[in-house]
Amino acid sequence: MSGPKKVIIIGSGVGGITTAIRLAQKGYQVKIFEKNSYAGGRCGNITKNGHRFDIGATLLMMTDIYEKTYQSLGRDLYKELDLIRMDPIYSIKFPENKEVLFSSDLSKLQKQLEAIEPGCYNNFLKYMTESYETYQLSMKHIIDRNYYNALQFFSIKNLLLLFKMKAFKNHYKHTSHYFKSEILRVVFTFQNIYVGQNPFKASAIFSMLPFLELTDGVWFPKGGMQQIIQNLLSIATEHNVEIVYNTSVKKINVVEKKVTGITLNNDSFHEADIVISNADLPYVYEKLLPKNKTINRIKKLDYTCSAFMFHWGLDKTYHSLKQHNVFVSKNYKENIDAVFTDLTLPSDPSFYVHAPCRTDKSAAPENEDTLSIIVPVGHINDEEQNWNVLQNHARESVIKRLKKEGMKDIDQHIKFEICYNPKSWMTIFNLSKGSVFGSLSHNLMQMGYMRPHNQHKKYKNLFFVGGSTHPGNGIPMVLLSAKLTTEKILKYNS
C-alpha cells in the first residue's frame, strides 16, 4: 500500500504556503523549499533599529477572498488577524496644494468630488454601479475559475460578457466618460499603477479597483502584512508542512512527460509525485526547466513595471502624512509613458508613501517614524540602464516634493535608508525583468485562458501558483490562484 503523495513546492510566498495547507488538509505530504531565510517573498518585512517595514504589499483589500480562504482552512479571518480599516483610504496630493481624501464615507467624498467638478456625483454613482456589475461578472466568469480547454474561454457568451464589462476599452478613456476633471480621472485610475499597469492601456475591467476600495474597504493588519504570512505559517505547521529555508532550486527534473522532483544548488535530488512552483513563472521556464520554444513566447509577453522602494527610519514624526499617501506630479500622461513606454524614470515622478505608524505604533520607536516610498520605474530591458543614477534621481525627487509639502527638514531626519531597485527585485526574488508587481501584466491578452496556465502543458504533474499564472497578481488573486491550482491537482489525481 503506497503512502501519501509527495508534493514539493518551490517558494514560500502567499500562494505557496496556502496551496501547501490546502493539499496537506487532503492528506498530501508537502515540503517547501525557500531560497531566502524567511517566508513570504514580497509579503515579508524588514526590521532595523526598532523600525518595521513591509517589503512589498502595504494594504489588504478584497476581504471576501481572504474570508473564503480562511474558511476553507477552517479559520475565521477576523479572529486570526487584527485588521484595521483605513479611512481615508488615501491622501492623493496634486501640485498646487490640491488634495483628495479618498474616503469610504460617501458624504465626505461627495463634498470633495462636487468641489472639484460640480454636478459629477451622479456620474460617480453610475460609475460605481457599473464597476460593481463588472466585478461580479469578471469574478464569476473570468477570474475565479479554472480553464480546461480553450472553448471555455473563447465562447460567444464570454465575448458578449467582455463587451458588457467594457473590457476592450482602456481604463482611463472609460473613466473620462464619467469625469471631465483631470484630477478625478487620475483619482479613479492611478490604482492601475500599483498593480504594475498603465491606466492608459489597462482594460476598463479594472474600474473595479476603486469600487472595491470604497465599498469592501482597505485594511491593514496590525503588526504589518507579514502577519498574514506568520498566521499562514502557523496553520501550515499544524498540518505538518515542512519548510526548508536558505535553499535554492537548481532545476526541475523531468523524464519524458513527467517531472520526477527537483535538484538543489548543492546537487542533491529530491523526489516528488507533484512539483508546484511558487517562483516567478517566466523565471521557472527560463532557468529551471529544459529549454524549449515556450520561453521565447513568454519573453515576448507584456511585463509589469518595476519600482524603487525606499525604506526610511526617521527620528521625527511628520503628522501631515496619512497612512497611505499618493503624490501625483504634473503631466500624468507623460509620467506614465516614461515608465511603461520608455522604460525609465520620469523627470518628475509620482510616488506613494506608506506611514504605518498612523494606525500601528509598533512600526517605529516612540516619537519616530517609519516610511516606505514606492517610485514606479520601467522594468529591466536590453538597453543599458544606470540604476544608481536613476535611484539617486528618484530619491532627490521624493525629498524635493516632500519639502514642498511642508516637510522641509525631512532629509535631515533620515537615520538610515534601505532601498530596493529593479536589480534587487530580480536578484532577491527571482522576478523576471525586476517586474515587481507580479511579473506578467494583466492586459486583455494575458487574462483568463490566455494567461500562462497553472498546469504545465507537457509535464502534467507540474503546477504553478502565484502572480504570474492564472488569475493574476496581487495577494487576493494569489489566494485564488492557490485555490484554483489545488483544484487542478485534485482533479489530476482523481
Short mmCIF file of C-alpha atoms in Angstrom, two decimals:
data_model
loop_
_atom_site.label_atom_id
_atom_site.label_comp_id
_atom_site.label_asym_id
_atom_site.label_seq_id
_atom_site.Cartn_x
_atom_site.Cartn_y
_atom_site.Cartn_z
CA MET A 1 0.00 0.00 0.00
CA SER A 2 1.52 3.32 -1.07
CA GLY A 3 1.81 6.26 1.34
CA PRO A 4 0.64 9.84 0.85
CA LYS A 5 1.68 11.55 -2.34
CA LYS A 6 4.81 13.69 -2.00
CA VAL A 7 4.49 17.31 -3.06
CA ILE A 8 7.38 19.73 -3.39
CA ILE A 9 6.67 23.45 -3.59
CA ILE A 10 9.32 25.89 -4.83
CA GLY A 11 8.94 29.14 -2.89
CA SER A 12 7.10 30.13 0.28
CA GLY A 13 5.11 33.13 -0.89
CA VAL A 14 1.44 33.55 -0.02
CA GLY A 15 0.47 31.22 -2.88
CA GLY A 16 2.97 28.53 -1.96
CA ILE A 17 2.03 28.39 1.72
CA THR A 18 -1.73 28.49 1.09
CA THR A 19 -1.52 25.73 -1.52
CA ALA A 20 0.59 23.68 0.88
CA ILE A 21 -2.08 23.94 3.59
CA ARG A 22 -4.90 23.08 1.20
CA LEU A 23 -3.08 19.96 -0.03
CA ALA A 24 -1.95 18.91 3.45
CA GLN A 25 -5.59 19.03 4.52
CA LYS A 26 -6.27 16.48 1.77
CA GLY A 27 -3.58 14.10 3.04
CA TYR A 28 -0.64 15.11 0.84
CA GLN A 29 2.89 15.17 2.27
CA VAL A 30 4.14 18.70 1.50
CA LYS A 31 7.63 20.15 1.61
CA ILE A 32 8.51 23.74 0.65
CA PHE A 33 11.97 24.88 -0.44
CA GLU A 34 12.63 28.60 0.03
CA LYS A 35 15.74 30.39 -1.30
CA ASN A 36 15.65 33.15 1.31
CA SER A 37 15.95 32.99 5.10
CA TYR A 38 12.30 33.98 5.59
CA ALA A 39 8.89 33.13 4.18
CA GLY A 40 6.50 35.43 2.39
CA GLY A 41 8.52 36.80 -0.51
CA ARG A 42 7.36 40.36 -1.18
CA CYS A 43 4.86 39.97 1.67
CA GLY A 44 7.78 39.79 4.08
CA ASN A 45 9.15 42.55 6.24
CA ILE A 46 12.39 44.18 7.35
CA THR A 47 13.18 45.31 10.89
CA LYS A 48 16.03 47.60 11.84
CA ASN A 49 16.68 49.69 14.97
CA GLY A 50 13.08 49.33 16.09
CA HIS A 51 11.60 50.23 12.68
CA ARG A 52 9.47 47.72 10.76
CA PHE A 53 8.91 47.93 7.01
CA ASP A 54 6.67 45.90 4.70
CA ILE A 55 8.84 44.79 1.78
CA GLY A 56 6.15 44.97 -0.86
CA ALA A 57 2.39 44.94 -0.26
CA THR A 58 1.24 47.57 2.24
CA LEU A 59 -2.53 47.12 2.32
CA LEU A 60 -5.20 44.44 2.37
CA MET A 61 -8.28 44.60 0.15
CA MET A 62 -10.90 42.26 -1.36
CA THR A 63 -11.58 40.83 2.10
CA ASP A 64 -14.21 38.44 0.75
CA ILE A 65 -11.42 36.41 -0.87
CA TYR A 66 -9.46 36.34 2.39
CA GLU A 67 -12.62 35.35 4.28
CA LYS A 68 -13.34 32.42 1.95
CA THR A 69 -9.69 31.33 2.01
CA TYR A 70 -9.64 31.24 5.79
CA GLN A 71 -12.99 29.44 5.89
CA SER A 72 -11.52 26.75 3.62
CA LEU A 73 -8.65 26.42 6.11
CA GLY A 74 -11.12 26.05 8.98
CA ARG A 75 -10.41 29.51 10.38
CA ASP A 76 -12.05 32.91 10.86
CA LEU A 77 -10.10 35.74 9.22
CA TYR A 78 -11.14 38.27 11.85
CA LYS A 79 -10.08 36.03 14.71
CA GLU A 80 -6.74 35.24 13.10
CA LEU A 81 -5.73 38.80 12.15
CA ASP A 82 -6.27 42.14 13.87
CA LEU A 83 -7.46 44.21 10.89
CA ILE A 84 -7.72 48.00 10.94
CA ARG A 85 -9.93 49.68 8.33
CA MET A 86 -8.35 52.68 6.61
CA ASP A 87 -10.33 55.89 6.32
CA PRO A 88 -9.39 57.93 4.47
CA ILE A 89 -8.07 55.20 2.22
CA TYR A 90 -5.52 57.51 0.61
CA SER A 91 -4.47 61.08 0.67
CA ILE A 92 -3.99 61.91 -3.03
CA LYS A 93 -1.96 65.11 -3.39
CA PHE A 94 -1.68 67.07 -6.60
CA PRO A 95 0.56 70.05 -7.37
CA GLU A 96 -0.58 73.50 -6.18
CA ASN A 97 -1.91 72.25 -2.82
CA LYS A 98 -4.81 70.23 -4.22
CA GLU A 99 -5.74 67.13 -2.24
CA VAL A 100 -8.40 64.44 -2.35
CA LEU A 101 -9.01 62.30 0.73
CA PHE A 102 -10.33 59.13 -0.89
CA SER A 103 -12.89 58.10 1.73
CA SER A 104 -15.45 55.32 2.17
CA ASP A 105 -17.62 57.93 3.88
CA LEU A 106 -19.62 58.90 0.80
CA SER A 107 -20.91 62.14 2.30
CA LYS A 108 -17.31 63.32 2.77
CA LEU A 109 -16.32 62.07 -0.66
CA GLN A 110 -19.33 63.73 -2.29
CA LYS A 111 -18.32 67.16 -0.98
CA GLN A 112 -14.83 66.74 -2.38
CA LEU A 113 -15.96 65.48 -5.77
CA GLU A 114 -18.53 68.24 -6.18
CA ALA A 115 -15.97 70.89 -5.16
CA ILE A 116 -13.68 69.71 -7.95
CA GLU A 117 -16.35 69.08 -10.60
CA PRO A 118 -19.81 70.42 -9.71
CA GLY A 119 -22.60 68.01 -10.60
CA CYS A 120 -20.36 64.96 -11.00
CA TYR A 121 -21.66 62.94 -8.04
CA ASN A 122 -24.45 61.29 -10.04
CA ASN A 123 -21.89 60.19 -12.61
CA PHE A 124 -19.76 58.84 -9.76
CA LEU A 125 -22.69 56.72 -8.56
CA LYS A 126 -23.24 55.40 -12.11
CA TYR A 127 -19.51 54.61 -12.35
CA MET A 128 -19.67 52.68 -9.07
CA THR A 129 -22.80 50.78 -10.12
CA GLU A 130 -21.21 49.73 -13.39
CA SER A 131 -17.96 48.80 -11.59
CA TYR A 132 -19.91 46.59 -9.19
CA GLU A 133 -21.52 44.73 -12.08
CA THR A 134 -18.11 44.37 -13.76
CA TYR A 135 -16.64 42.93 -10.57
CA GLN A 136 -19.43 40.39 -10.15
CA LEU A 137 -19.29 39.25 -13.78
CA SER A 138 -15.49 39.09 -14.02
CA MET A 139 -15.14 37.11 -10.79
CA LYS A 140 -17.75 34.57 -11.80
CA HIS A 141 -16.92 34.12 -15.48
CA ILE A 142 -13.24 35.09 -15.91
CA ILE A 143 -11.25 35.18 -12.67
CA ASP A 144 -12.46 32.67 -10.08
CA ARG A 145 -12.50 29.57 -12.26
CA ASN A 146 -10.20 27.09 -13.94
CA TYR A 147 -9.95 26.53 -17.68
CA TYR A 148 -9.52 23.04 -19.06
CA ASN A 149 -9.84 23.89 -22.74
CA ALA A 150 -9.87 26.99 -24.96
CA LEU A 151 -13.60 26.78 -25.70
CA GLN A 152 -14.36 27.50 -22.05
CA PHE A 153 -12.91 30.97 -22.59
CA PHE A 154 -13.36 31.65 -26.31
CA SER A 155 -17.13 31.46 -26.48
CA ILE A 156 -19.84 33.77 -27.78
CA LYS A 157 -21.14 34.09 -24.22
CA ASN A 158 -17.76 35.26 -22.89
CA LEU A 159 -17.24 37.60 -25.83
CA LEU A 160 -20.57 39.29 -25.05
CA LEU A 161 -19.62 39.48 -21.38
CA LEU A 162 -16.30 41.12 -22.23
CA PHE A 163 -18.13 43.78 -24.24
CA LYS A 164 -20.56 44.26 -21.37
CA MET A 165 -17.65 44.75 -18.95
CA LYS A 166 -16.03 47.31 -21.30
CA ALA A 167 -13.00 45.01 -21.44
CA PHE A 168 -11.93 46.33 -24.85
CA LYS A 169 -11.81 49.95 -23.63
CA ASN A 170 -8.87 51.32 -21.69
CA HIS A 171 -9.48 52.30 -18.09
CA TYR A 172 -8.55 55.98 -18.45
CA LYS A 173 -10.69 56.55 -21.54
CA HIS A 174 -13.61 54.76 -19.91
CA THR A 175 -13.30 56.88 -16.75
CA SER A 176 -13.18 60.04 -18.87
CA HIS A 177 -16.80 59.38 -19.91
CA TYR A 178 -17.83 59.96 -16.29
CA PHE A 179 -15.49 62.75 -15.18
CA LYS A 180 -14.34 65.86 -17.05
CA SER A 181 -11.82 66.86 -14.39
CA GLU A 182 -8.27 65.61 -14.96
CA ILE A 183 -7.89 65.36 -11.19
CA LEU A 184 -10.84 62.98 -10.86
CA ARG A 185 -9.70 60.94 -13.86
CA VAL A 186 -6.41 60.41 -12.04
CA VAL A 187 -8.16 59.66 -8.71
CA PHE A 188 -10.10 56.80 -10.30
CA THR A 189 -7.30 55.33 -12.45
CA PHE A 190 -4.00 55.70 -10.60
CA GLN A 191 -4.67 52.37 -8.82
CA ASN A 192 -3.57 50.61 -12.01
CA ILE A 193 0.00 51.76 -11.41
CA TYR A 194 0.14 49.95 -8.08
CA VAL A 195 -0.59 46.63 -9.75
CA GLY A 196 2.08 47.49 -12.31
CA GLN A 197 -0.26 48.56 -15.11
CA ASN A 198 -0.55 51.50 -17.48
CA PRO A 199 -4.01 53.09 -16.89
CA PHE A 200 -3.99 54.35 -20.50
CA LYS A 201 -3.75 50.75 -21.76
CA ALA A 202 -5.25 48.65 -18.94
CA SER A 203 -8.70 47.24 -19.57
CA ALA A 204 -11.68 49.13 -18.15
CA ILE A 205 -12.41 45.93 -16.21
CA PHE A 206 -10.07 47.44 -13.63
CA SER A 207 -12.60 50.12 -12.76
CA MET A 208 -13.41 47.52 -10.13
CA LEU A 209 -10.31 48.62 -8.15
CA PRO A 210 -11.57 52.00 -6.85
CA PHE A 211 -15.02 50.44 -6.39
CA LEU A 212 -13.57 47.73 -4.14
CA GLU A 213 -11.51 50.25 -2.18
CA LEU A 214 -14.58 52.36 -1.42
CA THR A 215 -17.07 49.57 -0.69
CA ASP A 216 -15.20 46.50 0.54
CA GLY A 217 -12.63 48.75 2.19
CA VAL A 218 -8.86 48.89 2.52
CA TRP A 219 -7.41 47.31 5.64
CA PHE A 220 -4.10 46.94 7.44
CA PRO A 221 -3.17 44.03 9.71
CA LYS A 222 -1.72 45.23 13.00
CA GLY A 223 1.90 44.14 13.01
CA GLY A 224 2.21 44.59 9.25
CA MET A 225 1.47 42.50 6.17
CA GLN A 226 3.93 39.88 7.41
CA GLN A 227 1.26 38.91 9.97
CA ILE A 228 -0.62 37.23 7.13
CA ILE A 229 2.44 35.10 6.44
CA GLN A 230 3.11 34.31 10.10
CA ASN A 231 -0.50 33.27 10.56
CA LEU A 232 -0.48 31.02 7.48
CA LEU A 233 2.84 29.50 8.63
CA SER A 234 1.32 28.57 11.97
CA ILE A 235 -1.57 26.83 10.19
CA ALA A 236 0.88 25.09 7.85
CA THR A 237 2.89 23.82 10.83
CA GLU A 238 -0.29 22.36 12.37
CA HIS A 239 -0.73 20.40 9.12
CA ASN A 240 2.87 19.12 9.15
CA VAL A 241 4.02 21.17 6.19
CA GLU A 242 7.83 21.25 6.20
CA ILE A 243 9.71 24.36 5.07
CA VAL A 244 13.42 24.38 4.26
CA TYR A 245 14.97 27.87 4.16
CA ASN A 246 18.15 29.22 2.54
CA THR A 247 17.82 26.58 -0.18
CA SER A 248 17.81 27.41 -3.88
CA VAL A 249 16.48 25.09 -6.57
CA LYS A 250 18.85 24.41 -9.47
CA LYS A 251 16.44 22.61 -11.78
CA ILE A 252 13.19 20.72 -12.06
CA ASN A 253 13.97 17.15 -13.11
CA VAL A 254 11.93 15.67 -15.94
CA VAL A 255 11.71 12.27 -17.58
CA GLU A 256 9.70 12.16 -20.80
CA LYS A 257 6.34 13.77 -19.92
CA LYS A 258 6.65 13.89 -16.15
CA VAL A 259 8.60 15.75 -13.52
CA THR A 260 10.33 13.49 -11.05
CA GLY A 261 11.47 16.03 -8.47
CA ILE A 262 13.95 18.86 -8.08
CA THR A 263 17.70 19.29 -7.84
CA LEU A 264 19.03 21.84 -5.37
CA ASN A 265 22.07 24.06 -5.79
CA ASN A 266 24.09 21.58 -3.71
CA ASP A 267 23.21 18.97 -6.39
CA SER A 268 21.05 16.89 -4.04
CA PHE A 269 17.96 15.37 -5.67
CA HIS A 270 14.54 15.37 -4.02
CA GLU A 271 11.88 13.12 -5.46
CA ALA A 272 8.24 14.18 -5.74
CA ASP A 273 4.96 12.96 -7.20
CA ILE A 274 3.94 16.56 -7.82
CA VAL A 275 6.01 19.73 -8.11
CA ILE A 276 4.41 23.16 -7.66
CA SER A 277 6.29 26.32 -8.47
CA ASN A 278 5.51 29.45 -6.47
CA ALA A 279 8.55 31.07 -8.09
CA ASP A 280 8.03 33.61 -10.86
CA LEU A 281 6.72 31.63 -13.85
CA PRO A 282 8.95 33.19 -16.56
CA TYR A 283 11.98 32.51 -14.33
CA VAL A 284 10.98 28.86 -13.99
CA TYR A 285 10.62 28.36 -17.74
CA GLU A 286 13.93 30.07 -18.42
CA LYS A 287 16.08 28.75 -15.55
CA LEU A 288 14.61 25.56 -14.09
CA LEU A 289 13.04 23.66 -17.00
CA PRO A 290 14.58 22.15 -20.16
CA LYS A 291 14.85 24.77 -22.88
CA ASN A 292 12.08 24.87 -25.49
CA LYS A 293 10.33 27.43 -27.66
CA THR A 294 7.77 28.28 -24.94
CA ILE A 295 10.29 30.53 -23.21
CA ASN A 296 10.64 32.64 -26.37
CA ARG A 297 6.88 33.25 -26.32
CA ILE A 298 6.93 34.07 -22.59
CA LYS A 299 9.75 36.59 -23.06
CA LYS A 300 7.58 38.44 -25.59
CA LEU A 301 4.69 38.85 -23.14
CA ASP A 302 3.84 42.16 -21.51
CA TYR A 303 5.53 42.68 -18.12
CA THR A 304 4.57 44.95 -15.25
CA CYS A 305 6.71 47.94 -14.38
CA SER A 306 9.33 47.89 -11.65
CA ALA A 307 9.87 50.29 -8.76
CA PHE A 308 12.38 51.85 -6.45
CA MET A 309 11.31 51.21 -2.87
CA PHE A 310 12.94 53.36 -0.23
CA HIS A 311 12.56 52.40 3.43
CA TRP A 312 13.39 55.28 5.77
CA GLY A 313 13.82 55.13 9.52
CA LEU A 314 13.17 58.67 10.78
CA ASP A 315 13.92 60.23 14.18
CA LYS A 316 10.90 62.52 13.77
CA THR A 317 7.20 62.07 13.01
CA TYR A 318 5.54 64.03 10.20
CA HIS A 319 1.89 64.23 11.22
CA SER A 320 0.78 65.68 7.87
CA LEU A 321 1.17 62.23 6.32
CA LYS A 322 -1.75 59.80 6.39
CA GLN A 323 -1.10 56.06 6.40
CA HIS A 324 -1.41 55.83 2.58
CA ASN A 325 -0.31 58.83 0.53
CA VAL A 326 -0.11 59.30 -3.22
CA PHE A 327 1.83 62.27 -4.61
CA VAL A 328 0.87 62.96 -8.20
CA SER A 329 3.21 65.12 -10.25
CA LYS A 330 2.39 67.32 -13.22
CA ASN A 331 1.95 65.73 -16.66
CA TYR A 332 0.32 62.47 -15.54
CA LYS A 333 0.31 61.02 -19.07
CA GLU A 334 4.00 61.86 -19.64
CA ASN A 335 4.84 60.23 -16.31
CA ILE A 336 3.04 57.04 -17.31
CA ASP A 337 4.66 56.97 -20.76
CA ALA A 338 8.15 57.35 -19.26
CA VAL A 339 7.59 54.28 -17.04
CA PHE A 340 5.69 51.97 -19.38
CA THR A 341 6.83 53.04 -22.88
CA ASP A 342 10.32 54.45 -22.38
CA LEU A 343 11.06 52.00 -19.52
CA THR A 344 12.77 54.65 -17.44
CA LEU A 345 12.15 57.07 -14.57
CA PRO A 346 10.09 60.23 -15.20
CA SER A 347 11.93 63.51 -14.71
CA ASP A 348 9.34 64.44 -12.06
CA PRO A 349 7.99 61.11 -10.82
CA SER A 350 4.76 60.45 -8.97
CA PHE A 351 5.16 58.25 -5.90
CA TYR A 352 3.43 56.58 -2.95
CA VAL A 353 4.31 56.85 0.76
CA HIS A 354 3.28 54.32 3.40
CA ALA A 355 3.36 55.51 7.03
CA PRO A 356 2.20 52.50 9.11
CA CYS A 357 2.64 54.25 12.47
CA ARG A 358 -0.58 56.16 11.84
CA THR A 359 -2.52 53.09 12.97
CA ASP A 360 0.22 50.80 14.33
CA LYS A 361 2.64 52.43 16.75
CA SER A 362 4.72 49.23 16.91
CA ALA A 363 6.20 50.06 13.48
CA ALA A 364 8.69 52.59 14.94
CA PRO A 365 10.20 53.68 18.26
CA GLU A 366 8.21 56.30 20.21
CA ASN A 367 8.18 59.76 18.59
CA GLU A 368 9.92 58.37 15.49
CA ASP A 369 8.56 57.32 12.11
CA THR A 370 8.78 54.53 9.56
CA LEU A 371 8.20 55.42 5.91
CA SER A 372 8.20 53.28 2.77
CA ILE A 373 8.23 55.08 -0.56
CA ILE A 374 7.38 53.42 -3.88
CA VAL A 375 8.53 55.18 -7.06
CA PRO A 376 7.42 53.37 -10.24
CA VAL A 377 10.12 52.92 -12.90
CA GLY A 378 10.44 50.94 -16.12
CA HIS A 379 11.43 47.28 -15.83
CA ILE A 380 14.82 45.95 -16.84
CA ASN A 381 15.29 45.78 -20.61
CA ASP A 382 18.05 45.00 -23.09
CA GLU A 383 19.37 48.56 -23.15
CA GLU A 384 21.81 49.87 -20.57
CA GLN A 385 20.08 51.36 -17.53
CA ASN A 386 22.14 53.11 -14.88
CA TRP A 387 20.17 52.17 -11.78
CA ASN A 388 22.41 54.10 -9.39
CA VAL A 389 21.82 57.35 -11.27
CA LEU A 390 18.09 56.69 -11.58
CA GLN A 391 17.87 55.71 -7.91
CA ASN A 392 19.57 58.93 -6.82
CA HIS A 393 17.25 60.97 -9.02
CA ALA A 394 14.20 59.17 -7.60
CA ARG A 395 15.37 59.88 -4.04
CA GLU A 396 16.09 63.55 -4.75
CA SER A 397 12.70 63.96 -6.44
CA VAL A 398 10.86 62.45 -3.46
CA ILE A 399 12.68 64.67 -0.96
CA LYS A 400 12.10 67.76 -3.09
CA ARG A 401 8.35 67.08 -3.31
CA LEU A 402 8.01 66.27 0.41
CA LYS A 403 9.77 69.53 1.26
CA LYS A 404 7.25 71.38 -0.93
CA GLU A 405 4.50 69.64 1.03
CA GLY A 406 5.80 71.17 4.27
CA MET A 407 8.31 68.53 5.42
CA LYS A 408 11.15 70.97 4.92
CA ASP A 409 13.75 69.19 7.06
CA ILE A 410 12.91 65.57 6.20
CA ASP A 411 16.32 64.80 4.69
CA GLN A 412 17.94 65.79 8.00
CA HIS A 413 15.91 63.24 9.96
CA ILE A 414 16.57 60.07 7.94
CA LYS A 415 18.52 57.85 10.34
CA PHE A 416 19.01 55.12 7.77
CA GLU A 417 17.78 54.04 4.36
CA ILE A 418 17.20 50.67 2.73
CA CYS A 419 16.47 50.67 -1.00
CA TYR A 420 15.24 48.03 -3.42
CA ASN A 421 15.72 48.70 -7.14
CA PRO A 422 14.81 46.59 -10.20
CA LYS A 423 18.06 44.61 -9.88
CA SER A 424 17.24 43.90 -6.22
CA TRP A 425 13.80 42.52 -7.09
CA MET A 426 15.35 40.30 -9.75
CA THR A 427 18.20 39.05 -7.55
CA ILE A 428 16.40 38.55 -4.23
CA PHE A 429 13.06 37.28 -5.52
CA ASN A 430 13.93 35.91 -9.00
CA LEU A 431 11.47 38.34 -10.61
CA SER A 432 11.96 38.44 -14.36
CA LYS A 433 12.98 41.92 -15.58
CA GLY A 434 12.66 43.13 -11.97
CA SER A 435 8.92 43.44 -12.63
CA VAL A 436 7.89 43.75 -9.02
CA PHE A 437 4.11 43.68 -9.38
CA GLY A 438 3.81 40.01 -10.25
CA SER A 439 5.97 39.92 -13.38
CA LEU A 440 3.32 39.46 -16.08
CA SER A 441 0.80 42.24 -16.58
CA HIS A 442 -2.98 41.95 -16.89
CA ASN A 443 -3.59 43.16 -20.40
CA LEU A 444 -6.58 41.56 -22.09
CA MET A 445 -4.37 39.10 -23.99
CA GLN A 446 -2.92 37.89 -20.69
CA MET A 447 -6.12 37.15 -18.80
CA GLY A 448 -8.18 34.02 -18.33
CA TYR A 449 -7.23 31.17 -20.65
CA MET A 450 -4.64 33.37 -22.37
CA ARG A 451 -2.60 33.85 -19.20
CA PRO A 452 0.12 31.22 -18.63
CA HIS A 453 -1.68 28.19 -17.28
CA ASN A 454 -1.39 26.81 -13.76
CA GLN A 455 -0.68 23.30 -15.09
CA HIS A 456 2.19 22.62 -17.48
CA LYS A 457 1.06 21.54 -20.94
CA LYS A 458 3.63 18.75 -21.30
CA TYR A 459 4.60 17.82 -17.74
CA LYS A 460 1.14 17.22 -16.30
CA ASN A 461 2.35 16.82 -12.69
CA LEU A 462 3.99 20.26 -12.71
CA PHE A 463 1.80 23.10 -11.47
CA PHE A 464 2.18 26.84 -10.92
CA VAL A 465 0.80 29.16 -8.27
CA GLY A 466 1.34 32.89 -7.79
CA GLY A 467 1.01 36.22 -9.52
CA SER A 468 2.39 35.27 -12.94
CA THR A 469 -0.11 32.49 -13.61
CA HIS A 470 -3.93 32.48 -13.66
CA PRO A 471 -5.77 34.52 -12.39
CA GLY A 472 -3.12 37.21 -11.80
CA ASN A 473 -1.07 39.34 -9.42
CA GLY A 474 -1.87 40.92 -6.06
CA ILE A 475 -2.40 38.95 -2.84
CA PRO A 476 -6.16 38.35 -3.35
CA MET A 477 -5.54 36.94 -6.83
CA VAL A 478 -2.71 34.79 -5.49
CA LEU A 479 -5.05 33.37 -2.82
CA LEU A 480 -7.46 32.48 -5.63
CA SER A 481 -4.52 31.02 -7.54
CA ALA A 482 -3.85 28.69 -4.59
CA LYS A 483 -7.47 27.57 -4.62
CA LEU A 484 -7.59 27.01 -8.39
CA THR A 485 -4.23 25.22 -8.54
CA THR A 486 -5.30 22.93 -5.71
CA GLU A 487 -8.47 22.11 -7.64
CA LYS A 488 -6.39 21.25 -10.72
CA ILE A 489 -4.12 18.95 -8.67
CA LEU A 490 -7.03 17.14 -7.05
CA LYS A 491 -8.63 16.63 -10.47
CA TYR A 492 -5.28 15.39 -11.86
CA ASN A 493 -5.09 12.77 -9.09
CA SER A 494 -8.76 11.78 -9.18
#
